[in-house]
Amino acid sequence: MTAYRVTARRSGDWWALEVPDLPGVFSQAKRLDKADEAASEAIAVMLDVEPEEVQVDVQPALPKEAAHAIKAAEAAEEEAERARKAAQKAMQKAAATLTKSMSQRDAGRVLGVSFQRISQLLQAQQAEASKPASRIARTRTRAAAEERANCKKRSQRDVEALLSAAGGCTRA
């Protein structure tokens, strides 16, 4: 299956579709969500294959103003995600601090959330705190396994060397 890049440009109320890799292949679609099908059919007719055998990647050609607006929206979404994560960590810390001196129900009341949410925050904080420790434990376990394997190889070589020095047979 061959994939083709399709450029979609707004032309009045329609999207004009062009396939740069296949000169002369054009189509149009009223809506962008119909562009894939229209482009696949146009390419299939040109190449004399079934539309199912054609894969397209429709890329809308947008005005610079729209492209800048999209980039700004994406940056705002990323910033919002960072802020959400920071708020989550702050809530976890607040829950942990409050539950040192009060019940989860009371901590929930102070923070304006349910006691079940306080429990979730505490569990999430504990899970995050144990992640580095479990990573270290896995590394240590892996290192210990490698050391045992190396020790076994050294022991095997030592036995073979002793047998060889004593004139005994060695394993092939």
Coordinates of N, CA, C and O in Angstrom, one line a residue:
M1 N 0.8 -1.2 0.0 CA 0.0 0.0 0.0 C 0.9 1.2 0.0 O 1.8 1.4 0.8
T2 N 0.7 2.1 -0.9 CA 1.4 3.3 -1.1 C 0.7 4.5 -0.4 O -0.5 4.6 -0.5
A3 N 1.5 5.3 0.3 CA 0.9 6.5 1.0 C 1.2 7.7 0.2 O 2.3 7.9 -0.3
Y4 N 0.2 8.6 0.0 CA 0.4 9.8 -0.7 C 0.0 11.0 0.2 O -1.0 11.0 0.9
R5 N 0.8 12.1 0.1 CA 0.5 13.3 0.8 C -0.4 14.1 -0.1 O -0.2 14.2 -1.3
V6 N -1.5 14.6 0.5 CA -2.5 15.4 -0.2 C -2.6 16.7 0.4 O -2.7 16.9 1.7
T7 N -2.5 17.8 -0.4 CA -2.6 19.1 0.1 C -4.0 19.6 -0.1 O -4.6 19.5 -1.2
A8 N -4.6 20.1 1.0 CA -6.0 20.6 0.9 C -6.0 22.1 1.1 O -5.5 22.6 2.2
R9 N -6.5 22.9 0.2 CA -6.6 24.3 0.3 C -8.0 24.7 0.2 O -8.8 24.2 -0.6
R10 N -8.4 25.7 1.0 CA -9.8 26.2 0.9 C -10.0 27.0 -0.4 O -9.2 27.8 -0.8
S11 N -11.1 26.7 -1.0 CA -11.4 27.4 -2.3 C -12.9 27.6 -2.2 O -13.7 26.8 -2.6
G12 N -13.3 28.8 -1.8 CA -14.7 29.1 -1.6 C -15.3 28.3 -0.5 O -14.7 28.3 0.6
D13 N -16.3 27.5 -0.8 CA -17.0 26.7 0.2 C -16.4 25.2 0.1 O -16.9 24.4 0.8
W14 N -15.4 25.0 -0.7 CA -14.9 23.7 -0.9 C -13.4 23.6 -0.5 O -12.7 24.6 -0.4
W15 N -12.9 22.4 -0.3 CA -11.5 22.1 -0.1 C -11.0 21.5 -1.5 O -11.5 20.5 -2.0
A16 N -10.0 22.2 -2.0 CA -9.4 21.7 -3.3 C -8.2 20.8 -2.9 O -7.4 21.2 -2.1
L17 N -8.2 19.6 -3.4 CA -7.3 18.6 -3.0 C -6.3 18.4 -4.2 O -6.7 18.2 -5.3
E18 N -5.0 18.3 -3.8 CA -4.0 18.2 -4.8 C -3.0 17.1 -4.3 O -2.6 17.2 -3.1
V19 N -2.5 16.3 -5.2 CA -1.5 15.3 -4.8 C -0.1 15.6 -5.5 O 0.0 15.4 -6.7
P20 N 0.8 16.3 -4.7 CA 2.0 16.7 -5.3 C 2.8 15.6 -6.0 O 3.5 15.9 -7.0
D21 N 2.8 14.4 -5.5 CA 3.6 13.3 -6.0 C 3.0 12.7 -7.3 O 3.7 12.0 -8.0
L22 N 1.7 13.1 -7.6 CA 1.1 12.6 -8.8 C 0.5 13.8 -9.6 O -0.6 14.2 -9.4
P23 N 1.3 14.4 -10.4 CA 0.8 15.6 -11.2 C -0.5 15.3 -11.9 O -0.6 14.2 -12.5
G24 N -1.4 16.2 -11.8 CA -2.7 16.0 -12.5 C -3.8 15.4 -11.7 O -4.9 15.2 -12.2
V25 N -3.4 15.0 -10.5 CA -4.5 14.4 -9.7 C -5.0 15.5 -8.8 O -4.3 16.0 -7.9
F26 N -6.3 15.8 -9.0 CA -7.0 16.8 -8.2 C -8.3 16.2 -7.8 O -8.9 15.4 -8.5
S27 N -8.9 16.8 -6.7 CA -10.2 16.4 -6.3 C -10.7 17.6 -5.5 O -10.0 18.6 -5.3
Q28 N -11.9 17.4 -4.9 CA -12.4 18.4 -4.0 C -13.4 17.7 -3.0 O -13.9 16.6 -3.3
A29 N -13.6 18.4 -1.9 CA -14.5 17.9 -0.9 C -15.1 19.1 -0.2 O -14.5 20.1 0.0
K30 N -16.4 18.9 0.2 CA -17.1 20.0 0.8 C -16.6 20.2 2.2 O -16.5 21.3 2.7
R31 N -16.3 19.0 2.9 CA -15.8 19.1 4.3 C -14.4 18.4 4.3 O -14.2 17.4 3.6
L32 N -13.6 18.8 5.3 CA -12.3 18.2 5.4 C -12.3 16.7 5.8 O -11.5 15.9 5.4
D33 N -13.3 16.3 6.6 CA -13.4 14.9 7.0 C -13.8 14.0 5.8 O -13.7 12.8 5.9
K34 N -14.2 14.6 4.7 CA -14.5 13.8 3.5 C -13.3 13.8 2.5 O -13.3 13.1 1.5
A35 N -12.2 14.5 2.8 CA -11.1 14.7 1.9 C -10.4 13.4 1.7 O -9.9 13.1 0.6
D36 N -10.2 12.6 2.7 CA -9.5 11.3 2.6 C -10.1 10.5 1.5 O -9.4 9.9 0.6
E37 N -11.4 10.3 1.6 CA -12.1 9.4 0.6 C -12.0 10.0 -0.8 O -11.8 9.3 -1.7
A38 N -12.2 11.3 -0.9 CA -12.2 11.9 -2.3 C -10.8 11.8 -2.9 O -10.7 11.5 -4.1
A39 N -9.8 12.0 -2.1 CA -8.4 11.9 -2.6 C -8.1 10.5 -2.9 O -7.4 10.2 -4.0
S40 N -8.4 9.5 -2.1 CA -8.2 8.1 -2.4 C -8.8 7.7 -3.7 O -8.2 7.0 -4.5
E41 N -10.0 8.1 -3.9 CA -10.7 7.8 -5.1 C -10.0 8.4 -6.4 O -9.9 7.7 -7.4
A42 N -9.6 9.6 -6.2 CA -8.9 10.3 -7.4 C -7.6 9.6 -7.7 O -7.3 9.4 -8.9
I43 N -6.9 9.3 -6.7 CA -5.6 8.6 -6.9 C -5.8 7.2 -7.5 O -5.1 6.8 -8.4
A44 N -6.8 6.5 -7.0 CA -7.1 5.1 -7.5 C -7.5 5.2 -8.9 O -7.1 4.3 -9.7
V45 N -8.3 6.1 -9.3 CA -8.7 6.3 -10.8 C -7.5 6.5 -11.6 O -7.3 5.9 -12.7
M46 N -6.6 7.4 -11.2 CA -5.4 7.7 -11.9 C -4.4 6.5 -12.0 O -3.9 6.2 -13.1
L47 N -4.3 5.7 -11.0 CA -3.4 4.6 -11.0 C -4.1 3.2 -11.4 O -3.4 2.2 -11.4
D48 N -5.4 3.3 -11.6 CA -6.1 2.1 -11.9 C -6.0 1.0 -10.9 O -5.7 -0.2 -11.2
V49 N -6.3 1.4 -9.6 CA -6.3 0.4 -8.5 C -7.5 0.7 -7.7 O -8.3 1.6 -7.9
E50 N -7.8 -0.2 -6.7 CA -8.9 0.0 -5.8 C -8.6 1.1 -4.8 O -7.5 1.2 -4.3
P51 N -9.6 1.9 -4.4 CA -9.4 3.0 -3.5 C -8.8 2.5 -2.1 O -8.1 3.2 -1.4
E52 N -9.2 1.2 -1.8 CA -8.7 0.7 -0.5 C -7.2 0.4 -0.5 O -6.6 0.3 0.5
E53 N -6.6 0.4 -1.7 CA -5.2 0.2 -1.8 C -4.4 1.5 -1.7 O -3.1 1.4 -1.8
V54 N -5.1 2.6 -1.6 CA -4.4 3.9 -1.5 C -4.5 4.4 -0.1 O -5.6 4.5 0.5
Q55 N -3.4 4.9 0.4 CA -3.4 5.5 1.8 C -3.1 7.0 1.5 O -2.1 7.3 0.8
V56 N -3.8 7.9 2.2 CA -3.5 9.3 2.0 C -3.3 10.0 3.4 O -3.8 9.5 4.4
D57 N -2.5 11.0 3.3 CA -2.3 11.9 4.5 C -2.7 13.3 4.0 O -1.9 14.0 3.3
V58 N -3.9 13.7 4.4 CA -4.4 15.0 4.0 C -3.8 16.1 5.0 O -4.0 16.0 6.2
Q59 N -3.1 17.1 4.4 CA -2.6 18.1 5.1 C -3.2 19.5 4.7 O -2.9 19.9 3.6
P60 N -4.0 20.1 5.5 CA -4.6 21.3 5.2 C -3.5 22.4 5.1 O -2.7 22.6 6.0
A61 N -3.6 23.2 4.0 CA -2.7 24.4 3.9 C -3.5 25.6 4.5 O -4.5 26.0 3.9
L62 N -3.0 26.0 5.6 CA -3.7 27.1 6.3 C -3.0 28.4 6.2 O -1.8 28.5 6.0
P63 N -3.8 29.5 6.3 CA -3.1 30.8 6.3 C -2.2 30.9 7.5 O -2.4 30.3 8.5
K64 N -1.2 31.8 7.4 CA -0.2 32.0 8.5 C -0.9 32.3 9.8 O -0.5 31.8 10.9
E65 N -1.9 33.2 9.7 CA -2.6 33.6 10.9 C -3.2 32.4 11.6 O -3.1 32.2 12.9
A66 N -3.8 31.5 10.9 CA -4.4 30.3 11.5 C -3.3 29.3 12.0 O -3.5 28.8 13.1
A67 N -2.2 29.2 11.3 CA -1.1 28.3 11.8 C -0.6 28.9 13.1 O -0.3 28.1 14.1
H68 N -0.4 30.2 13.2 CA 0.1 30.8 14.5 C -0.9 30.6 15.6 O -0.5 30.4 16.7
A69 N -2.2 30.7 15.3 CA -3.3 30.5 16.3 C -3.2 29.1 16.8 O -3.4 28.9 18.0
I70 N -3.0 28.2 15.9 CA -2.9 26.7 16.3 C -1.7 26.5 17.2 O -1.8 25.9 18.3
K71 N -0.6 27.1 16.9 CA 0.6 26.9 17.7 C 0.4 27.6 19.1 O 0.8 27.0 20.1
A72 N -0.2 28.7 19.1 CA -0.5 29.4 20.4 C -1.4 28.5 21.2 O -1.2 28.4 22.5
A73 N -2.4 27.9 20.6 CA -3.4 27.0 21.4 C -2.6 25.8 21.9 O -2.9 25.4 23.0
E74 N -1.7 25.2 21.1 CA -1.0 24.0 21.5 C -0.1 24.4 22.7 O 0.1 23.6 23.7
A75 N 0.6 25.6 22.6 CA 1.4 26.0 23.7 C 0.6 26.2 25.0 O 1.1 25.9 26.1
A76 N -0.6 26.8 24.8 CA -1.4 27.0 26.0 C -1.9 25.7 26.6 O -1.9 25.6 27.8
E77 N -2.1 24.7 25.8 CA -2.5 23.4 26.3 C -1.4 22.7 27.0 O -1.6 22.1 28.1
E78 N -0.1 22.9 26.5 CA 1.0 22.3 27.2 C 1.2 23.0 28.6 O 1.5 22.4 29.6
E79 N 1.0 24.3 28.6 CA 1.2 25.1 29.8 C 0.1 24.7 30.8 O 0.4 24.5 32.0
A80 N -1.1 24.5 30.3 CA -2.2 24.0 31.2 C -1.9 22.7 31.8 O -2.2 22.4 33.0
E81 N -1.3 21.8 31.0 CA -1.0 20.5 31.5 C 0.1 20.6 32.6 O 0.0 19.9 33.6
R82 N 1.1 21.4 32.4 CA 2.1 21.6 33.4 C 1.5 22.2 34.7 O 1.8 21.8 35.8
A83 N 0.5 23.1 34.6 CA -0.1 23.7 35.7 C -1.0 22.7 36.4 O -1.0 22.6 37.7
R84 N -1.6 21.8 35.7 CA -2.4 20.8 36.2 C -1.6 19.8 37.1 O -1.9 19.4 38.2
K85 N -0.4 19.5 36.6 CA 0.5 18.6 37.3 C 1.0 19.3 38.6 O 1.1 18.6 39.6
A86 N 1.3 20.5 38.5 CA 1.8 21.3 39.7 C 0.7 21.4 40.7 O 0.9 21.2 41.9
A87 N -0.6 21.6 40.3 CA -1.7 21.6 41.2 C -1.9 20.3 41.9 O -2.2 20.2 43.1
Q88 N -1.8 19.2 41.1 CA -1.9 17.9 41.6 C -0.9 17.6 42.7 O -1.2 17.1 43.8
K89 N 0.4 18.0 42.5 CA 1.4 17.8 43.5 C 1.2 18.7 44.7 O 1.4 18.2 45.8
A90 N 0.7 19.9 44.5 CA 0.4 20.8 45.6 C -0.8 20.2 46.5 O -0.7 20.2 47.7
M91 N -1.8 19.6 45.8 CA -2.9 19.0 46.5 C -2.4 17.8 47.3 O -2.8 17.5 48.4
Q92 N -1.5 17.0 46.7 CA -1.0 15.8 47.4 C -0.2 16.2 48.7 O -0.4 15.6 49.7
K93 N 0.6 17.3 48.5 CA 1.4 17.8 49.7 C 0.5 18.3 50.7 O 0.6 18.0 51.9
A94 N -0.6 19.1 50.3 CA -1.5 19.6 51.3 C -2.3 18.5 52.0 O -2.4 18.5 53.3
A95 N -2.7 17.5 51.3 CA -3.4 16.3 51.9 C -2.5 15.6 52.9 O -2.9 15.3 54.0
A96 N -1.2 15.4 52.5 CA -0.3 14.7 53.4 C 0.0 15.6 54.7 O 0.0 15.0 55.8
T97 N 0.1 16.9 54.5 CA 0.4 17.7 55.6 C -0.8 17.8 56.6 O -0.7 17.7 57.8
L98 N -2.0 17.9 56.0 CA -3.2 18.0 56.8 C -3.5 16.8 57.6 O -3.9 16.8 58.7
T99 N -3.3 15.6 56.9 CA -3.6 14.3 57.6 C -2.6 13.9 58.6 O -2.9 12.9 59.3
K100 N -1.6 14.7 58.8 CA -0.7 14.4 60.0 C -1.4 14.8 61.3 O -1.1 14.2 62.3
S101 N -2.2 15.8 61.2 CA -2.8 16.3 62.4 C -4.4 16.2 62.5 O -5.0 16.6 63.4
M102 N -5.0 15.7 61.4 CA -6.4 15.6 61.4 C -6.9 14.4 60.5 O -6.1 13.8 59.8
S103 N -8.1 14.0 60.6 CA -8.6 12.9 59.8 C -8.7 13.3 58.3 O -8.7 14.4 58.0
Q104 N -8.9 12.2 57.5 CA -9.1 12.4 56.1 C -10.4 13.2 55.8 O -10.4 14.0 54.9
R105 N -11.4 12.9 56.6 CA -12.6 13.7 56.4 C -12.4 15.1 56.7 O -12.9 16.0 55.9
D106 N -11.7 15.5 57.8 CA -11.5 16.9 58.1 C -10.6 17.5 57.1 O -10.8 18.7 56.7
A107 N -9.6 16.8 56.6 CA -8.7 17.3 55.6 C -9.5 17.6 54.3 O -9.3 18.6 53.6
G108 N -10.4 16.7 54.0 CA -11.2 16.9 52.8 C -12.1 18.2 52.9 O -12.2 18.9 52.0
R109 N -12.6 18.3 54.1 CA -13.5 19.5 54.4 C -12.6 20.8 54.2 O -13.1 21.8 53.6
V110 N -11.4 20.8 54.7 CA -10.6 22.0 54.7 C -10.2 22.3 53.2 O -10.2 23.4 52.8
L111 N -9.9 21.2 52.4 CA -9.5 21.4 51.0 C -10.6 21.5 50.1 O -10.5 21.8 48.9
G112 N -11.8 21.3 50.6 CA -13.0 21.4 49.7 C -13.2 20.2 48.7 O -13.7 20.3 47.6
V113 N -12.7 19.0 49.2 CA -12.8 17.8 48.4 C -13.4 16.7 49.3 O -13.4 16.9 50.5
S114 N -13.7 15.6 48.7 CA -14.2 14.5 49.5 C -13.1 13.8 50.3 O -11.9 13.9 49.9
F115 N -13.4 13.0 51.3 CA -12.4 12.3 52.0 C -11.8 11.2 51.1 O -10.7 10.8 51.2
Q116 N -12.7 10.7 50.1 CA -12.2 9.7 49.2 C -11.1 10.3 48.3 O -10.1 9.7 48.0
R117 N -11.3 11.6 47.9 CA -10.3 12.3 47.1 C -9.0 12.4 47.9 O -7.9 12.3 47.3
I118 N -9.1 12.7 49.2 CA -7.9 12.8 50.0 C -7.1 11.5 50.0 O -5.9 11.4 49.9
S119 N -7.9 10.4 50.1 CA -7.3 9.1 50.1 C -6.6 8.8 48.8 O -5.4 8.3 48.8
Q120 N -7.2 9.2 47.7 CA -6.6 9.1 46.4 C -5.3 9.9 46.3 O -4.3 9.4 45.7
L121 N -5.3 11.1 46.8 CA -4.2 12.0 46.7 C -3.0 11.4 47.5 O -1.8 11.4 47.1
L122 N -3.3 10.9 48.7 CA -2.3 10.2 49.5 C -1.7 9.0 48.9 O -0.5 8.8 48.9
Q123 N -2.5 8.2 48.2 CA -2.1 7.0 47.5 C -1.2 7.4 46.4 O -0.1 6.7 46.1
A124 N -1.6 8.4 45.6 CA -0.8 8.8 44.5 C 0.6 9.4 44.9 O 1.6 9.1 44.3
Q125 N 0.6 10.1 46.0 CA 1.8 10.6 46.5 C 2.8 9.5 47.0 O 4.0 9.5 46.7
Q126 N 2.2 8.5 47.6 CA 3.0 7.3 48.1 C 3.5 6.5 46.9 O 4.7 6.1 46.9
A127 N 2.7 6.4 45.8 CA 3.2 5.7 44.6 C 4.3 6.4 44.0 O 5.3 5.8 43.5
E128 N 4.2 7.8 43.9 CA 5.3 8.6 43.3 C 6.5 8.5 44.1 O 7.6 8.4 43.6
A129 N 6.4 8.5 45.4 CA 7.5 8.4 46.3 C 8.3 7.1 46.2 O 9.5 7.0 46.3
S130 N 7.5 6.0 45.9 CA 8.1 4.7 45.8 C 8.7 4.4 44.4 O 9.5 3.4 44.2
K131 N 8.4 5.2 43.4 CA 8.9 5.0 42.1 C 10.4 5.0 42.0 O 11.0 4.0 41.5
P132 N 11.1 6.0 42.5 CA 12.6 6.0 42.4 C 13.2 4.8 43.2 O 14.1 4.2 42.8
A133 N 12.6 4.5 44.3 CA 13.1 3.3 45.1 C 12.9 2.0 44.4 O 13.8 1.2 44.4
S134 N 11.8 1.8 43.7 CA 11.6 0.6 42.9 C 12.5 0.6 41.7 O 13.0 -0.5 41.4
R135 N 12.8 1.7 41.1 CA 13.8 1.8 40.0 C 15.2 1.3 40.5 O 15.9 0.6 39.9
I136 N 15.5 1.8 41.7 CA 16.8 1.5 42.3 C 16.9 0.0 42.6 O 17.8 -0.7 42.3
A137 N 15.8 -0.5 43.2 CA 15.7 -1.9 43.5 C 15.8 -2.8 42.2 O 16.5 -3.8 42.3
R138 N 15.2 -2.4 41.1 CA 15.3 -3.2 39.9 C 16.7 -3.1 39.4 O 17.2 -4.1 38.9
T139 N 17.4 -2.0 39.5 CA 18.7 -1.9 39.0 C 19.6 -2.7 39.9 O 20.5 -3.4 39.3
R140 N 19.4 -2.7 41.2 CA 20.2 -3.6 42.1 C 20.0 -5.1 41.8 O 20.9 -5.8 41.8
T141 N 18.8 -5.4 41.6 CA 18.4 -6.8 41.3 C 19.1 -7.2 40.0 O 19.7 -8.3 39.9
R142 N 19.1 -6.4 39.0 CA 19.7 -6.7 37.7 C 21.2 -6.8 37.9 O 21.8 -7.7 37.3
A143 N 21.8 -5.9 38.6 CA 23.2 -5.9 38.9 C 23.6 -7.2 39.6 O 24.7 -7.8 39.3
A144 N 22.8 -7.6 40.6 CA 23.1 -8.8 41.4 C 23.0 -10.1 40.5 O 23.9 -11.0 40.5
A145 N 22.1 -10.1 39.6 CA 21.9 -11.2 38.6 C 23.1 -11.3 37.7 O 23.7 -12.4 37.4
E146 N 23.6 -10.1 37.2 CA 24.7 -10.1 36.4 C 26.0 -10.6 37.1 O 26.8 -11.3 36.6
E147 N 26.1 -10.1 38.4 CA 27.3 -10.5 39.2 C 27.3 -12.1 39.4 O 28.3 -12.7 39.3
R148 N 26.1 -12.6 39.7 CA 26.0 -14.1 39.9 C 26.4 -14.8 38.6 O 27.1 -15.8 38.6
A149 N 25.9 -14.3 37.4 CA 26.3 -14.9 36.2 C 27.8 -14.8 35.9 O 28.4 -15.8 35.5
N150 N 28.4 -13.7 36.2 CA 29.8 -13.5 36.0 C 30.6 -14.4 37.0 O 31.6 -15.0 36.6
C151 N 30.1 -14.5 38.2 CA 30.8 -15.4 39.2 C 30.7 -16.8 38.7 O 31.7 -17.6 38.8
K152 N 29.6 -17.3 38.2 CA 29.4 -18.6 37.7 C 30.4 -18.9 36.5 O 31.0 -19.9 36.5
K153 N 30.5 -17.9 35.6 CA 31.5 -18.1 34.5 C 32.9 -18.2 35.0 O 33.7 -19.0 34.5
R154 N 33.2 -17.3 36.0 CA 34.6 -17.3 36.6 C 34.8 -18.7 37.2 O 35.9 -19.3 37.1
S155 N 33.9 -19.2 38.0 CA 34.0 -20.5 38.7 C 34.2 -21.6 37.7 O 35.0 -22.5 37.8
Q156 N 33.4 -21.5 36.6 CA 33.5 -22.6 35.5 C 34.9 -22.5 34.9 O 35.6 -23.5 34.7
R157 N 35.4 -21.3 34.6 CA 36.8 -21.1 34.0 C 37.8 -21.7 35.0 O 38.8 -22.3 34.6
D158 N 37.7 -21.4 36.3 CA 38.6 -21.8 37.3 C 38.7 -23.3 37.4 O 39.8 -23.9 37.4
V159 N 37.5 -24.0 37.3 CA 37.5 -25.4 37.4 C 38.1 -26.0 36.1 O 38.9 -26.9 36.2
E160 N 37.8 -25.4 35.0 CA 38.4 -25.9 33.7 C 39.9 -25.7 33.7 O 40.7 -26.6 33.3
A161 N 40.4 -24.6 34.3 CA 41.8 -24.3 34.4 C 42.5 -25.3 35.3 O 43.6 -25.8 35.0
L162 N 41.9 -25.6 36.4 CA 42.5 -26.6 37.4 C 42.5 -28.0 36.7 O 43.5 -28.7 36.9
L163 N 41.5 -28.4 36.0 CA 41.4 -29.7 35.4 C 42.5 -29.8 34.3 O 43.2 -30.8 34.1
S164 N 42.7 -28.7 33.6 CA 43.7 -28.6 32.5 C 45.1 -28.7 33.1 O 45.9 -29.5 32.6
A165 N 45.3 -28.0 34.2 CA 46.6 -28.0 34.8 C 46.9 -29.4 35.4 O 48.1 -29.9 35.4
A166 N 45.9 -30.1 35.9 CA 46.1 -31.4 36.4 C 46.1 -32.5 35.4 O 46.2 -33.7 35.7
G167 N 46.0 -32.1 34.1 CA 46.0 -33.1 33.1 C 44.7 -33.8 32.8 O 44.6 -34.8 32.1
G168 N 43.6 -33.2 33.4 CA 42.3 -33.8 33.3 C 41.6 -33.3 32.0 O 42.2 -32.5 31.3
C169 N 40.5 -33.8 31.7 CA 39.8 -33.3 30.5 C 39.0 -32.1 30.8 O 38.5 -31.9 31.9
T170 N 38.8 -31.3 29.8 CA 38.0 -30.1 29.9 C 36.7 -30.2 29.0 O 36.7 -31.0 28.1
R171 N 35.7 -29.4 29.3 CA 34.5 -29.4 28.5 C 34.8 -28.7 27.2 O 35.5 -27.7 27.2
A172 N 34.2 -29.2 26.2 CA 34.3 -28.6 24.9 C 33.3 -27.5 24.7 O 32.3 -27.4 25.3

